[in-house]
Amino acid sequence: MTKTLLISSSLTKAEKYELLLPQLRSLTEVETDTTANFANIAAALKETFNWWWVGFYLVKNNELVLGPFQGPIACTRIRFGKGVCGTAWKERKSLLVSDVHAFPGHIACSSSSVSEIVVPIINNKGDVAGVLDVDSERYNVLDETDIRFLEKICSICGKLM
Ligand code: SME
């Protein structure tokens, strides 16, 4: 089991993700508990990219409920179709929001967050079982490369549920 992440800070974003993916796989394949695995995935993403906030919201009783995360305290519940997270759930698609102030209905858990990506997690029944939410306090940091790799990470997550 990988216990220390091996990712040099001098690499490009895509190179970091390429190194991170197999380490996430080996970290999670030896553990069956979803909370434990999602907690380590959130920690690994925070350690690698140092985003403002990164974590999971999981579908429980037809609501998104805060799951494992790294960063400041956050809203605990988000309804279907609400905010960026609830919209990604409803539309079953990844959303890149370059400026949250321009997103109608954005839920401001923190005024420091200005851009974000939310990727749905599909479980083995084909249902959205949660979302991965990445928030940045900077503009022009999150992009299509993040979406591409975060979707791969969410594909791993979907198999861990
Ligand atoms: N920004 C999210 C809410 C969650 S927090 O930012 C951690 C949204 O609008 O769905």
Short mmCIF file of C-alpha atoms and ligand atoms in Angstrom, two decimals:
data_model
loop_
_atom_site.label_atom_id
_atom_site.label_comp_id
_atom_site.label_asym_id
_atom_site.label_seq_id
_atom_site.Cartn_x
_atom_site.Cartn_y
_atom_site.Cartn_z
CA MET A 1 0.00 0.00 0.00
CA THR A 2 1.24 3.48 -0.88
CA LYS A 3 1.54 5.48 2.32
CA THR A 4 3.28 8.56 0.98
CA LEU A 5 2.28 10.31 -2.22
CA LEU A 6 5.10 10.48 -4.72
CA ILE A 7 4.40 13.53 -6.87
CA SER A 8 6.97 16.20 -7.59
CA SER A 9 5.75 19.79 -7.40
CA SER A 10 7.71 20.67 -10.57
CA LEU A 11 5.49 18.55 -12.86
CA THR A 12 2.71 19.83 -15.10
CA LYS A 13 -0.87 19.39 -13.95
CA ALA A 14 -1.48 16.48 -16.34
CA GLU A 15 1.75 14.79 -15.22
CA LYS A 16 0.68 15.10 -11.59
CA TYR A 17 -2.67 13.49 -12.36
CA GLU A 18 -0.96 10.70 -14.35
CA LEU A 19 1.15 9.88 -11.30
CA LEU A 20 -1.71 10.33 -8.87
CA LEU A 21 -4.15 7.94 -10.57
CA PRO A 22 -2.24 4.67 -10.02
CA GLN A 23 -1.40 5.73 -6.47
CA LEU A 24 -5.10 6.34 -5.75
CA ARG A 25 -5.92 2.93 -7.20
CA SER A 26 -3.37 1.13 -5.04
CA LEU A 27 -4.34 3.17 -1.98
CA THR A 28 -8.02 2.25 -2.29
CA GLU A 29 -7.88 -1.32 -3.59
CA VAL A 30 -6.73 -2.60 -0.20
CA GLU A 31 -9.59 -0.96 1.73
CA THR A 32 -13.31 -1.75 1.49
CA ASP A 33 -14.69 1.15 3.54
CA THR A 34 -16.02 3.95 1.31
CA THR A 35 -15.56 6.71 3.88
CA ALA A 36 -11.94 5.73 4.49
CA ASN A 37 -11.21 5.62 0.77
CA PHE A 38 -12.95 8.90 -0.04
CA ALA A 39 -11.17 10.58 2.88
CA ASN A 40 -7.80 9.53 1.48
CA ILE A 41 -8.75 10.60 -2.05
CA ALA A 42 -9.75 14.06 -0.79
CA ALA A 43 -6.49 14.29 1.18
CA ALA A 44 -4.40 13.16 -1.81
CA LEU A 45 -6.04 15.77 -4.07
CA LYS A 46 -5.53 18.52 -1.49
CA GLU A 47 -1.90 17.52 -1.01
CA THR A 48 -1.23 17.42 -4.75
CA PHE A 49 -3.05 20.54 -5.90
CA ASN A 50 -3.55 22.56 -2.71
CA TRP A 51 -7.04 23.72 -3.74
CA TRP A 52 -9.08 25.84 -1.35
CA TRP A 53 -11.60 23.06 -0.78
CA VAL A 54 -11.96 19.55 -2.17
CA GLY A 55 -14.37 16.90 -1.09
CA PHE A 56 -17.41 14.76 -1.56
CA TYR A 57 -21.15 15.21 -1.23
CA LEU A 58 -23.00 11.91 -1.15
CA VAL A 59 -26.63 11.22 -2.07
CA LYS A 60 -28.63 10.25 1.03
CA ASN A 61 -32.44 10.34 1.16
CA ASN A 62 -32.58 12.35 -2.06
CA GLU A 63 -30.22 15.07 -0.84
CA LEU A 64 -26.48 15.64 -1.12
CA VAL A 65 -24.90 15.33 2.31
CA LEU A 66 -21.37 16.49 3.09
CA GLY A 67 -18.86 13.65 3.00
CA PRO A 68 -15.08 13.42 3.44
CA PHE A 69 -13.35 16.67 2.50
CA GLN A 70 -10.29 18.84 2.99
CA GLY A 71 -10.61 22.56 3.60
CA PRO A 72 -12.76 24.95 5.61
CA ILE A 73 -16.11 23.89 7.08
CA ALA A 74 -18.85 23.68 4.44
CA CYS A 75 -22.62 23.49 3.90
CA THR A 76 -23.84 20.09 5.02
CA ARG A 77 -26.85 19.54 2.75
CA ILE A 78 -27.61 20.47 -0.88
CA ARG A 79 -30.90 19.76 -2.61
CA PHE A 80 -31.34 18.20 -6.06
CA GLY A 81 -30.80 20.82 -8.75
CA LYS A 82 -29.48 23.44 -6.29
CA GLY A 83 -26.08 25.13 -6.59
CA VAL A 84 -23.32 23.75 -8.74
CA CYS A 85 -23.29 20.41 -6.91
CA GLY A 86 -27.04 19.89 -7.16
CA THR A 87 -27.00 20.89 -10.82
CA ALA A 88 -24.19 18.45 -11.68
CA TRP A 89 -26.25 15.75 -9.92
CA LYS A 90 -29.44 16.68 -11.81
CA GLU A 91 -27.73 16.96 -15.20
CA ARG A 92 -25.45 13.95 -14.59
CA LYS A 93 -22.54 15.86 -16.02
CA SER A 94 -19.35 17.59 -14.95
CA LEU A 95 -19.55 21.35 -14.52
CA LEU A 96 -16.67 23.79 -14.74
CA VAL A 97 -17.67 27.16 -13.31
CA SER A 98 -14.95 29.72 -14.02
CA ASP A 99 -16.69 32.44 -12.00
CA VAL A 100 -19.15 31.28 -9.36
CA HIS A 101 -20.69 34.76 -9.15
CA ALA A 102 -21.98 34.25 -12.68
CA PHE A 103 -23.62 30.91 -11.84
CA PRO A 104 -27.32 31.37 -10.98
CA GLY A 105 -28.12 29.78 -7.62
CA HIS A 106 -24.53 29.16 -6.63
CA ILE A 107 -24.31 28.13 -2.96
CA ALA A 108 -21.61 30.23 -1.32
CA CYS A 109 -20.27 28.08 1.50
CA SER A 110 -17.26 30.39 1.55
CA SER A 111 -16.87 33.83 0.00
CA SER A 112 -13.22 32.96 -0.73
CA SER A 113 -14.15 30.40 -3.37
CA VAL A 114 -14.44 31.95 -6.85
CA SER A 115 -14.29 29.04 -9.27
CA GLU A 116 -15.15 25.39 -9.08
CA ILE A 117 -15.53 22.01 -10.72
CA VAL A 118 -18.15 19.45 -9.76
CA VAL A 119 -18.05 15.92 -11.19
CA PRO A 120 -20.82 13.37 -10.60
CA ILE A 121 -19.97 9.92 -9.25
CA ILE A 122 -21.93 7.14 -10.90
CA ASN A 123 -22.29 3.90 -8.92
CA ASN A 124 -22.43 0.39 -10.38
CA LYS A 125 -26.24 0.64 -10.73
CA GLY A 126 -25.80 3.64 -13.01
CA ASP A 127 -27.15 6.13 -10.47
CA VAL A 128 -25.48 9.37 -9.36
CA ALA A 129 -24.35 8.43 -5.86
CA GLY A 130 -22.51 11.64 -5.08
CA VAL A 131 -20.30 14.37 -6.47
CA LEU A 132 -16.69 15.43 -6.16
CA ASP A 133 -16.47 19.19 -5.60
CA VAL A 134 -13.28 21.22 -6.11
CA ASP A 135 -13.26 24.89 -5.15
CA SER A 136 -10.51 27.39 -5.87
CA GLU A 137 -9.91 30.83 -4.38
CA ARG A 138 -8.32 31.83 -7.69
CA TYR A 139 -9.60 32.39 -11.22
CA ASN A 140 -8.14 30.53 -14.23
CA VAL A 141 -6.75 27.60 -12.25
CA LEU A 142 -9.34 24.93 -12.97
CA ASP A 143 -9.77 23.80 -16.57
CA GLU A 144 -10.65 20.97 -18.96
CA THR A 145 -7.54 19.01 -17.93
CA ASP A 146 -8.91 18.87 -14.39
CA ILE A 147 -12.30 17.73 -15.65
CA ARG A 148 -10.70 14.97 -17.75
CA PHE A 149 -8.71 13.55 -14.85
CA LEU A 150 -11.28 14.19 -12.13
CA GLU A 151 -13.73 12.15 -14.21
CA LYS A 152 -11.22 9.27 -14.14
CA ILE A 153 -10.94 9.67 -10.36
CA CYS A 154 -14.73 9.71 -10.02
CA SER A 155 -14.88 6.54 -12.08
CA ILE A 156 -12.63 4.91 -9.45
CA CYS A 157 -14.87 6.39 -6.73
CA GLY A 158 -18.01 4.95 -8.32
CA LYS A 159 -16.53 1.46 -8.07
CA LEU A 160 -15.68 1.98 -4.40
CA MET A 161 -19.29 2.60 -3.31
N1 SME B 1 -20.11 25.47 -4.15
C1 SME B 1 -21.04 24.44 -4.02
C2 SME B 1 -21.43 24.26 -2.58
C3 SME B 1 -20.48 23.45 -1.82
S1 SME B 1 -19.17 24.26 -1.26
O1 SME B 1 -18.63 25.21 -2.07
C4 SME B 1 -18.09 23.31 -0.46
C5 SME B 1 -22.27 24.57 -4.88
O2 SME B 1 -22.66 25.65 -5.31
O3 SME B 1 -22.87 23.55 -5.14
#
